[in-house]
Coordinates of C-alpha atoms in Angstrom, one line a residue:
Chain A
M1 CA -5.9 -21.1 -29.3
V2 CA -6.8 -20.4 -25.4
R3 CA -4.7 -21.4 -22.8
L4 CA -7.2 -22.2 -19.9
A5 CA -5.1 -22.0 -16.8
H6 CA -2.9 -19.3 -18.4
D7 CA -5.1 -16.9 -20.1
V8 CA -8.6 -17.5 -18.5
L9 CA -8.3 -18.6 -15.0
D10 CA -8.0 -15.9 -12.3
S11 CA -8.5 -13.2 -15.3
Q12 CA -10.5 -10.0 -14.9
L13 CA -13.9 -10.3 -16.2
V14 CA -15.9 -7.3 -17.5
D15 CA -19.3 -7.2 -19.0
R16 CA -20.8 -5.6 -22.0
K17 CA -20.7 -2.1 -20.7
G18 CA -17.1 -2.4 -19.7
R19 CA -17.8 -2.8 -16.0
P20 CA -15.3 -5.2 -13.8
C21 CA -17.6 -8.1 -12.5
G22 CA -15.4 -10.4 -10.7
K23 CA -12.5 -12.8 -11.7
A24 CA -12.8 -15.9 -13.5
D25 CA -12.5 -17.9 -10.3
G26 CA -13.2 -21.4 -11.7
I27 CA -13.7 -23.1 -15.1
V28 CA -16.4 -25.8 -15.6
L29 CA -15.6 -28.4 -18.1
L30 CA -18.0 -31.0 -19.2
V31 CA -16.7 -34.5 -19.5
G32 CA -19.3 -36.9 -21.5
E33 CA -18.8 -40.5 -22.2
H34 CA -17.6 -39.7 -25.8
G35 CA -15.3 -37.0 -27.2
A36 CA -13.1 -34.6 -25.6
P37 CA -14.0 -32.3 -22.4
R38 CA -15.6 -29.3 -23.2
V39 CA -15.6 -26.0 -21.7
V40 CA -19.2 -24.9 -20.7
A41 CA -19.0 -21.9 -18.2
L42 CA -16.8 -19.7 -16.2
E43 CA -17.5 -19.8 -12.3
V44 CA -17.6 -16.6 -10.2
G45 CA -17.9 -16.5 -6.4
A46 CA -16.5 -16.8 -2.9
L47 CA -17.5 -20.5 -2.7
T48 CA -15.3 -21.5 -5.8
L49 CA -12.5 -19.5 -4.4
A50 CA -12.9 -21.4 -0.9
R51 CA -13.2 -24.9 -2.8
R52 CA -9.9 -24.1 -4.5
L53 CA -8.2 -23.4 -1.3
H54 CA -9.7 -26.4 0.7
P55 CA -13.1 -28.2 0.1
R56 CA -13.7 -28.0 3.7
L57 CA -13.4 -24.2 3.7
S58 CA -16.2 -24.2 1.0
R59 CA -18.7 -26.4 2.8
W60 CA -18.1 -24.2 5.8
L61 CA -18.8 -21.0 4.0
A62 CA -21.9 -22.4 2.3
R63 CA -23.2 -23.5 5.6
W64 CA -22.7 -20.1 7.0
G65 CA -24.1 -18.7 3.8
R66 CA -27.3 -20.5 4.2
R67 CA -27.6 -19.5 7.8
L68 CA -27.3 -15.8 7.2
G69 CA -29.9 -16.1 4.6
A70 CA -27.8 -15.8 1.3
A71 CA -29.9 -16.4 -1.7
A72 CA -28.0 -19.1 -3.6
P73 CA -25.4 -21.2 -2.0
H74 CA -23.5 -21.7 -5.1
A75 CA -21.5 -20.0 -7.4
Y76 CA -22.5 -17.9 -10.4
R77 CA -22.0 -19.5 -14.0
I78 CA -21.5 -17.5 -17.0
P79 CA -22.1 -19.7 -20.2
W80 CA -18.9 -20.2 -22.1
S81 CA -21.2 -19.1 -25.3
Q82 CA -21.3 -15.5 -23.7
V83 CA -17.7 -15.1 -23.7
R84 CA -16.9 -12.5 -26.3
R85 CA -13.2 -11.7 -26.1
I86 CA -10.1 -12.7 -24.4
D87 CA -7.2 -10.4 -24.2
E88 CA -4.2 -10.0 -22.2
K89 CA -6.0 -7.3 -19.8
E90 CA -9.4 -8.8 -19.5
I91 CA -12.1 -11.2 -20.5
T92 CA -15.2 -9.5 -21.8
V93 CA -18.5 -11.4 -21.4
D94 CA -21.9 -10.7 -23.0
I95 CA -23.8 -10.0 -19.7
D96 CA -25.2 -7.1 -17.8
A97 CA -23.6 -7.5 -14.4
A98 CA -25.9 -5.2 -12.7
A99 CA -28.8 -7.5 -13.6
T100 CA -26.9 -10.7 -12.2
P101 CA -26.2 -12.0 -8.7
L102 CA -22.6 -10.9 -9.2
W103 CA -24.0 -7.5 -8.3
S104 CA -26.0 -8.5 -5.3
L105 CA -23.6 -7.2 -2.6
E106 CA -22.8 -4.0 -4.7
R107 CA -26.6 -3.2 -5.2
W108 CA -27.2 -4.1 -1.4
L109 CA -24.4 -1.5 -0.1
A110 CA -25.6 1.2 -2.8
E111 CA -28.9 1.0 -2.0
R112 CA -29.1 0.4 1.5
V113 CA -26.1 2.1 2.8
I114 CA -24.7 4.7 0.6
D115 CA -27.8 6.3 -0.6
R116 CA -28.5 6.9 2.9
L117 CA -25.2 8.8 3.6
P118 CA -24.7 12.3 2.3
G119 CA -22.5 12.6 -1.0
G120 CA -22.2 9.1 -1.9
A121 CA -24.2 9.3 -5.3
Chain B
M1 CA 5.6 22.3 -21.0
T2 CA 2.9 20.2 -19.7
K3 CA 5.3 17.3 -19.5
V4 CA 7.7 19.3 -17.4
F5 CA 4.9 20.5 -15.2
E6 CA 3.9 16.9 -14.9
V7 CA 7.3 15.6 -14.0
A8 CA 7.6 18.5 -11.6
L9 CA 4.4 17.9 -10.0
G10 CA 4.9 13.9 -9.8
I11 CA 8.2 14.8 -8.0
V12 CA 6.5 17.3 -5.3
T13 CA 4.1 14.8 -4.8
S14 CA 6.6 12.0 -4.0
I15 CA 8.6 14.4 -1.8
G16 CA 5.4 15.5 0.3
G17 CA 4.2 11.9 0.4
F18 CA 7.6 10.5 1.6
L19 CA 7.8 11.3 5.1
E20 CA 5.5 9.6 7.4
A21 CA 5.3 8.4 11.0
G22 CA 7.6 5.4 10.2
S23 CA 10.4 7.1 8.7
L24 CA 10.3 10.1 10.9
A25 CA 10.3 8.0 14.0
T26 CA 12.9 5.3 12.9
S27 CA 15.2 8.3 11.6
A28 CA 14.8 10.3 14.6
Q29 CA 15.7 7.2 16.9
A30 CA 18.6 6.2 14.9
G31 CA 20.0 9.7 14.9
A32 CA 19.6 10.1 18.9
E33 CA 21.4 6.6 19.7
F34 CA 23.9 6.5 16.8
G35 CA 24.5 9.6 15.5
F36 CA 25.2 9.5 11.5
Q37 CA 26.1 5.9 11.6
L38 CA 22.8 4.6 10.3
L39 CA 22.5 7.0 7.4
W40 CA 23.6 4.4 4.9
V41 CA 20.7 2.3 5.8
I42 CA 18.4 5.3 4.4
A43 CA 20.4 5.7 1.4
L44 CA 20.2 1.7 0.8
G45 CA 16.4 1.7 1.5
T46 CA 15.8 4.6 -0.8
L47 CA 17.8 3.0 -3.6
C48 CA 15.5 0.0 -3.5
L49 CA 12.6 2.1 -3.1
I50 CA 13.4 3.9 -6.4
F51 CA 13.7 0.5 -8.2
L52 CA 10.5 -0.8 -6.7
V53 CA 8.4 2.3 -7.6
E54 CA 9.8 2.6 -11.0
M55 CA 9.0 -1.1 -11.7
S56 CA 5.5 -0.4 -10.1
G57 CA 4.8 2.3 -12.6
R58 CA 6.5 0.3 -15.6
L59 CA 4.1 -2.6 -14.9
A60 CA 1.1 -0.6 -14.9
A61 CA 1.9 1.5 -17.8
V62 CA 3.0 -1.4 -20.1
S63 CA 0.6 -4.1 -19.0
H64 CA -2.2 -1.8 -17.7
H65 CA -2.4 -4.2 -14.8
T66 CA -1.8 -3.2 -11.0
I67 CA 0.5 -5.5 -9.0
A68 CA -2.4 -7.0 -7.2
S69 CA -4.4 -8.0 -10.4
A70 CA -1.1 -9.2 -12.2
M71 CA -0.1 -11.2 -9.3
R72 CA -3.4 -13.0 -9.0
E73 CA -3.6 -13.6 -12.8
R74 CA -0.1 -15.0 -13.1
F75 CA 0.2 -16.9 -9.8
G76 CA -3.5 -18.2 -9.4
F77 CA -5.7 -17.4 -6.4
N78 CA -4.1 -20.0 -3.9
F79 CA -0.9 -18.3 -4.3
F80 CA -2.2 -14.7 -4.3
V81 CA -3.8 -15.2 -0.9
V82 CA -0.8 -15.2 0.9
P83 CA 0.6 -11.7 -0.4
L84 CA -2.9 -10.6 -0.3
L85 CA -3.3 -11.3 3.6
T86 CA 0.1 -10.3 4.2
V87 CA 0.1 -6.9 2.6
A88 CA -3.4 -6.2 4.0
L89 CA -2.3 -6.9 7.5
V90 CA 0.7 -5.2 7.7
S91 CA -0.7 -2.0 5.9
L92 CA -3.6 -1.9 8.5
L93 CA -1.0 -2.0 11.0
T94 CA 1.1 0.7 9.5
L95 CA -2.6 2.6 9.1
G96 CA -3.1 2.3 12.6
A97 CA 0.5 3.8 13.5
E98 CA 0.0 6.6 11.0
L99 CA -3.6 7.4 12.6
G100 CA -1.9 7.5 15.9
G101 CA 0.6 9.9 14.3
V102 CA -2.1 12.4 13.4
C103 CA -3.9 12.0 16.8
M104 CA -0.5 12.4 18.4
A105 CA 0.1 15.7 16.5
L106 CA -3.3 16.8 17.7
Q107 CA -2.6 16.0 21.3
L108 CA 0.8 18.0 21.1
A109 CA -0.9 20.6 19.7
T110 CA -3.9 20.8 22.1
G111 CA -3.0 18.9 25.2
V112 CA -6.2 16.8 24.6
A113 CA -5.2 13.1 24.9
L114 CA -5.1 11.3 21.6
Q115 CA -7.6 8.8 22.2
W116 CA -10.1 11.5 22.2
W117 CA -8.9 12.4 18.5
A118 CA -9.4 9.1 17.0
L119 CA -13.1 9.3 16.2
P120 CA -12.9 12.9 14.7
V121 CA -9.5 12.1 12.7
M122 CA -11.4 9.0 11.4
V123 CA -14.5 11.1 10.2
L124 CA -12.2 13.7 8.5
V125 CA -10.3 11.1 6.8
W126 CA -13.4 9.4 5.5
V127 CA -15.3 12.4 4.3
L128 CA -12.0 13.3 2.3
L129 CA -12.1 10.0 0.8
W130 CA -15.7 9.9 0.2
R131 CA -16.0 13.3 -1.4
G132 CA -12.5 13.7 -2.9
S133 CA -10.8 12.5 -6.1
F134 CA -7.5 10.9 -6.3
G135 CA -5.8 13.9 -7.7
L136 CA -7.2 16.2 -5.0
I137 CA -6.0 13.8 -2.6
E138 CA -2.6 12.9 -4.1
K139 CA -1.7 16.5 -5.0
G140 CA -3.5 18.6 -2.2
V141 CA -2.0 16.6 0.7
S142 CA 1.4 16.1 -0.9
L143 CA 1.5 19.9 -1.5
L144 CA 0.8 20.6 2.0
G145 CA 3.3 17.7 2.9
L146 CA 6.2 19.9 1.6
V147 CA 6.1 21.7 5.2
T148 CA 8.4 18.6 5.7
V149 CA 11.2 20.4 4.2
A150 CA 11.5 22.1 7.5
F151 CA 13.8 19.4 8.7
L152 CA 15.9 19.9 5.7
V153 CA 16.2 23.6 6.6
A154 CA 16.8 22.8 10.0
M155 CA 19.9 20.7 9.1
F156 CA 21.4 23.7 7.5
R157 CA 20.6 26.0 10.3
L158 CA 22.3 23.9 12.8
H159 CA 25.5 23.9 10.5
A160 CA 25.5 20.1 10.2
P161 CA 29.3 18.9 9.6
L162 CA 28.8 17.7 6.0
G163 CA 31.9 15.7 5.9
E164 CA 30.8 13.7 9.1
V165 CA 27.3 13.2 7.5
A166 CA 28.8 11.9 4.3
A167 CA 30.9 9.3 6.3
G168 CA 27.6 8.0 7.6
L169 CA 26.6 6.9 4.2
V170 CA 29.4 4.2 4.2
P171 CA 28.0 0.9 5.7
R172 CA 29.7 0.0 8.9
L173 CA 29.4 -2.3 12.1
P174 CA 28.2 -0.7 15.3
D175 CA 30.7 0.4 18.0
H176 CA 28.2 -0.4 20.6
D177 CA 24.6 -1.9 21.3
S178 CA 24.9 -4.0 18.3
G179 CA 21.3 -5.6 18.8
R180 CA 19.8 -2.1 18.9
Y181 CA 21.6 -1.0 15.9
W182 CA 20.5 -3.6 13.8
F183 CA 16.9 -3.5 15.1
L184 CA 17.0 0.3 14.1
A185 CA 18.4 -0.6 10.7
V186 CA 15.7 -3.1 10.0
S187 CA 13.0 -0.4 11.1
I188 CA 14.4 2.2 8.7
L189 CA 14.4 -0.5 5.9
G190 CA 10.8 -1.2 6.8
A191 CA 9.9 2.4 6.8
S192 CA 11.4 3.1 3.4
L193 CA 10.0 0.1 1.9
T194 CA 6.5 -0.4 3.4
P195 CA 4.8 -2.5 0.7
Y196 CA 1.6 -0.5 0.6
L197 CA 3.8 2.3 -1.2
F198 CA 4.7 0.4 -4.3
Y199 CA 1.2 -1.4 -4.5
F200 CA -0.4 2.0 -4.3
Y201 CA 1.7 3.4 -7.0
S202 CA 0.5 1.1 -9.7
S203 CA -3.0 1.6 -8.8
G204 CA -2.4 5.6 -9.1
A205 CA -1.0 4.9 -12.5
I206 CA -4.0 3.0 -13.7
E207 CA -6.3 5.8 -12.1
D208 CA -4.4 8.5 -14.0
H209 CA -4.4 6.2 -17.2
W210 CA -0.7 5.9 -18.1
D211 CA 0.7 3.9 -21.1
K212 CA 3.9 3.4 -22.5
K213 CA 4.3 7.3 -23.3
D214 CA 4.5 7.8 -19.5
L215 CA 7.5 5.6 -19.1
G216 CA 10.0 8.4 -19.0
T217 CA 7.9 10.4 -16.9
N218 CA 7.7 7.5 -14.5
R219 CA 11.5 6.8 -14.4
M220 CA 12.2 10.6 -13.6
V221 CA 9.4 10.7 -10.9
A222 CA 10.5 7.6 -9.1
T223 CA 14.3 8.5 -9.3
L224 CA 14.2 12.1 -8.3
G225 CA 11.0 12.0 -6.1
M226 CA 12.4 9.0 -4.1
S227 CA 15.5 10.5 -3.5
F228 CA 14.4 13.9 -2.4
G229 CA 12.1 11.9 -0.1
G230 CA 15.2 10.1 1.2
I231 CA 17.0 13.1 1.6
L232 CA 14.3 14.3 3.8
A233 CA 14.3 11.2 5.8
A234 CA 18.2 11.6 6.2
A235 CA 17.8 15.4 7.2
V236 CA 15.7 14.0 10.4
L237 CA 18.3 11.7 11.3
V238 CA 21.0 14.3 11.1
V239 CA 18.9 17.0 13.1
A240 CA 18.1 14.1 15.6
A241 CA 21.6 13.2 15.8
M242 CA 22.7 16.9 16.4
V243 CA 20.1 17.6 19.1
F244 CA 19.7 14.4 21.0
L245 CA 23.0 12.5 21.0
P246 CA 25.1 15.3 22.7
R247 CA 22.4 15.5 25.6
G248 CA 22.2 11.8 25.9
V249 CA 18.4 11.6 25.0
R250 CA 17.1 8.1 23.8
I251 CA 13.7 8.5 22.2
E252 CA 11.0 6.8 24.0
S253 CA 8.0 8.6 23.0
Y254 CA 6.7 11.2 20.3
E255 CA 6.7 13.8 22.7
Q256 CA 10.6 13.7 22.8
V257 CA 10.6 13.7 19.0
A258 CA 8.6 17.0 19.0
L259 CA 11.3 19.0 20.4
M260 CA 14.0 18.1 17.7
L261 CA 13.2 21.5 15.7
I262 CA 13.4 23.8 18.7
D263 CA 17.4 24.2 18.5
A264 CA 16.9 25.4 14.8
F265 CA 13.7 27.3 15.1
G266 CA 13.2 28.3 18.5
H267 CA 9.6 28.4 20.0
W268 CA 8.4 28.1 16.5
G269 CA 10.1 24.7 16.0
F270 CA 7.7 22.8 18.1
W271 CA 4.7 24.2 16.1
L272 CA 6.6 23.5 12.9
F273 CA 7.2 19.9 14.0
V274 CA 3.6 19.3 15.0
A275 CA 2.4 20.6 11.6
A276 CA 4.8 18.5 9.5
F277 CA 4.2 15.6 11.5
G278 CA 0.5 15.8 11.5
I279 CA 0.3 16.4 7.6
A280 CA 2.7 13.7 6.8
C281 CA 0.9 11.3 8.7
L282 CA -2.5 12.5 7.3
G283 CA -1.1 11.9 3.9
A284 CA 0.1 8.4 4.7
V285 CA -3.3 7.6 6.4
L286 CA -5.2 8.6 3.0
E287 CA -2.7 6.6 0.8
I288 CA -2.8 3.6 3.0
T289 CA -6.5 3.4 3.4
L290 CA -6.8 3.4 -0.3
A291 CA -4.0 1.1 -0.8
V292 CA -6.0 -1.7 1.3
A293 CA -9.2 -1.1 -0.5
Y294 CA -7.4 -0.9 -3.9
L295 CA -5.6 -4.4 -3.0
V296 CA -9.0 -6.3 -2.1
A297 CA -11.0 -4.7 -4.9
Q298 CA -8.3 -5.7 -7.6
G299 CA -7.9 -9.1 -6.1
F300 CA -11.4 -10.0 -6.4
G301 CA -12.3 -7.9 -9.6
W302 CA -14.5 -5.6 -8.1
N303 CA -15.2 -2.1 -9.7
W304 CA -12.8 0.4 -7.9
G305 CA -11.5 3.7 -8.3
E306 CA -11.2 6.8 -6.2
N307 CA -12.3 9.0 -9.2
V308 CA -15.8 7.5 -9.2
K309 CA -18.6 8.3 -6.8
P310 CA -18.9 5.7 -3.7
R311 CA -22.2 4.7 -5.1
D312 CA -20.4 3.4 -8.3
A313 CA -17.7 1.5 -6.5
A314 CA -20.0 0.4 -3.3
R315 CA -17.6 -2.7 -2.3
F316 CA -14.7 -0.5 -2.7
A317 CA -15.9 2.5 -0.7
A318 CA -17.1 -0.2 2.0
T319 CA -13.7 -1.6 2.1
Y320 CA -11.9 1.4 3.1
T321 CA -14.5 2.6 5.6
L322 CA -13.9 -0.8 7.2
A323 CA -10.3 -0.6 7.2
L324 CA -10.2 2.9 8.8
V325 CA -12.4 1.6 11.6
V326 CA -10.2 -1.6 12.1
A327 CA -6.9 0.4 11.9
M328 CA -8.2 2.8 14.5
L329 CA -8.7 0.2 17.3
P330 CA -5.2 0.0 18.7
V331 CA -5.4 3.9 19.0
V332 CA -8.5 3.9 20.8
A333 CA -7.5 1.0 23.0
G334 CA -4.4 3.1 24.1
V335 CA -1.5 1.4 22.5
D336 CA 1.3 3.7 22.5
P337 CA 1.7 5.1 18.8
L338 CA 5.7 5.0 18.7
R339 CA 5.7 1.2 19.7
L340 CA 3.0 0.6 17.2
T341 CA 5.0 2.5 14.6
N342 CA 8.3 0.3 15.6
V343 CA 6.5 -2.9 15.4
S344 CA 4.7 -2.1 12.0
M345 CA 8.1 -1.0 10.5
V346 CA 9.7 -4.3 11.6
L347 CA 6.8 -6.4 10.4
S348 CA 6.8 -4.5 7.1
A349 CA 10.5 -5.5 6.5
A350 CA 9.8 -8.9 7.5
S351 CA 6.8 -9.3 4.9
L352 CA 9.1 -7.8 2.0
P353 CA 9.7 -11.1 0.4
V354 CA 6.3 -12.2 0.4
A355 CA 5.2 -8.9 -1.0
T356 CA 8.3 -8.2 -3.6
L357 CA 9.2 -11.7 -4.9
P358 CA 6.4 -12.6 -6.8
F359 CA 6.3 -8.8 -8.2
L360 CA 9.8 -9.2 -9.3
V361 CA 8.8 -12.4 -11.2
L362 CA 6.2 -10.5 -12.9
M363 CA 8.8 -7.7 -13.9
N364 CA 10.8 -10.2 -15.7
D365 CA 7.7 -12.0 -17.5
P366 CA 7.4 -10.8 -21.0
T367 CA 3.8 -11.6 -20.9
Y368 CA 3.4 -8.6 -18.7
V369 CA 6.0 -6.4 -19.5
K370 CA 6.9 -7.0 -22.9
G371 CA 10.2 -5.7 -24.1
H372 CA 10.3 -3.6 -21.0
A373 CA 11.4 -6.1 -18.4
N374 CA 13.9 -5.6 -15.7
G375 CA 17.5 -5.2 -16.0
R376 CA 20.1 -7.2 -13.9
F377 CA 21.1 -4.4 -11.7
G378 CA 17.4 -3.7 -10.5
N379 CA 16.7 -7.3 -10.1
A380 CA 19.8 -7.7 -8.0
V381 CA 19.4 -4.3 -5.8
V382 CA 15.8 -5.3 -4.8
L383 CA 16.7 -8.9 -4.3
V384 CA 19.7 -8.1 -1.8
V385 CA 17.9 -5.5 0.0
I386 CA 14.7 -7.4 0.8
V387 CA 16.6 -10.6 1.7
L388 CA 18.7 -8.5 4.1
A389 CA 15.6 -6.6 5.5
C390 CA 13.8 -9.9 6.0
V391 CA 16.5 -11.6 7.8
L392 CA 17.3 -8.9 10.1
A393 CA 13.7 -8.4 10.9
V394 CA 13.0 -12.1 11.6
V395 CA 16.3 -12.1 14.0
S396 CA 15.7 -8.8 15.8
L397 CA 12.1 -8.6 16.4
P398 CA 12.0 -11.1 19.1
L399 CA 15.2 -9.7 20.6
E400 CA 13.4 -6.3 20.6
L401 CA 10.3 -7.4 22.2
V402 CA 11.9 -9.7 24.8
G403 CA 14.7 -7.1 25.7
G404 CA 12.3 -4.1 25.3

């Protein structure tokens, strides 16, 4: 049994290489006409966090994101089927974080800033 | 044998890391104005800090969570955002005060105004963080920090009246200037219990891969290390009381504090103070800068660590760089470092309920600490001291700012 709010929401996510890749900022449920609601994905991203604080904050953040030229103005979703393990410390997901948008700021900082400074790599 | 060495090293680290601008300035002010009367506040703050630091290490060793990550997971993001912002802001302000302290030490040593030192100091700190490892920073700076033992030596060279000193450990009401007395009391509590300290400690425990085997070491290091640290802060107060009180000096600037070791050591006392003060503040700067980056990285689940190359924890490295730049602004703007220290210590005290109450809940939640939950005594001590500190802070800060 998994208790979504207790065991999943706001837990640390790590990818298949054991790298921290954000927290479970949101949980996406599919509510169909028939049957019980189904968990379809975990959501990671500032927009999801902002929406939890206040919907207006999220819209405001999305608008500024678009103005600054951010790629996708929505949060990143990890399909529930990629969740491999949930334990007390963290949730392991079967993705390669470095290949996803989760890593875009990390990659940008590493390549554009840190590589140009001495001693960073 | 390695265990003994580890404990010894841990204790040395805590002693060297205990004294910084906050506890040095507030202890010196308290001694100068009220003699030994405020010693009991240092004792109370140190007792509470022992409990908080021990809890922080225990949480990390048992749950493998830092305070920040456990707090977010347990209470959710909407709650976590409050301690996150509070602790980050108070820590940045404290960081500014400590940076101001390093620059002040350089000004005392060279005569060049402290604003000019802001940029070189920032670069030095940044290079140490960028190139150094956690062990280097923790142990290196702390070993150098042992020069702060000079205050204890000074206390004995001045033949402190130990009976009267011991009497200061008994809480009492002030016989004059009660507003100022309580303001200094809360400043001392804020300086002893700055939230970054125990947030930082849990991150260090994770960096050093602690587990349940380390619980005994943790208890020893927290108790002995923080006690010795508290004794150093007390020594500063005693020396200040013996040097400044008879001459009627009220501390208004660090230039005055810098003269406190001259009675004990002569001309060399000045240089000893400059070295002790500069190194102590530098150590605090390194710890607080890391503490802010740890807090943010752990709150958002980024990869973090002082033992990995900046490239492999890019957002973490960017965060501490930014924290340094932001915290340096008041120093560059010419804010008086002593005033900045006093204000940030009182705000530290005011922020304690937000920073510690949720932490206390975690320490009583078997989901995190299993069979290693807090005892009643530990809960009671922390609860009483932080409520006292917060109430005093909320009452005395407006009075101090208005009364100036």
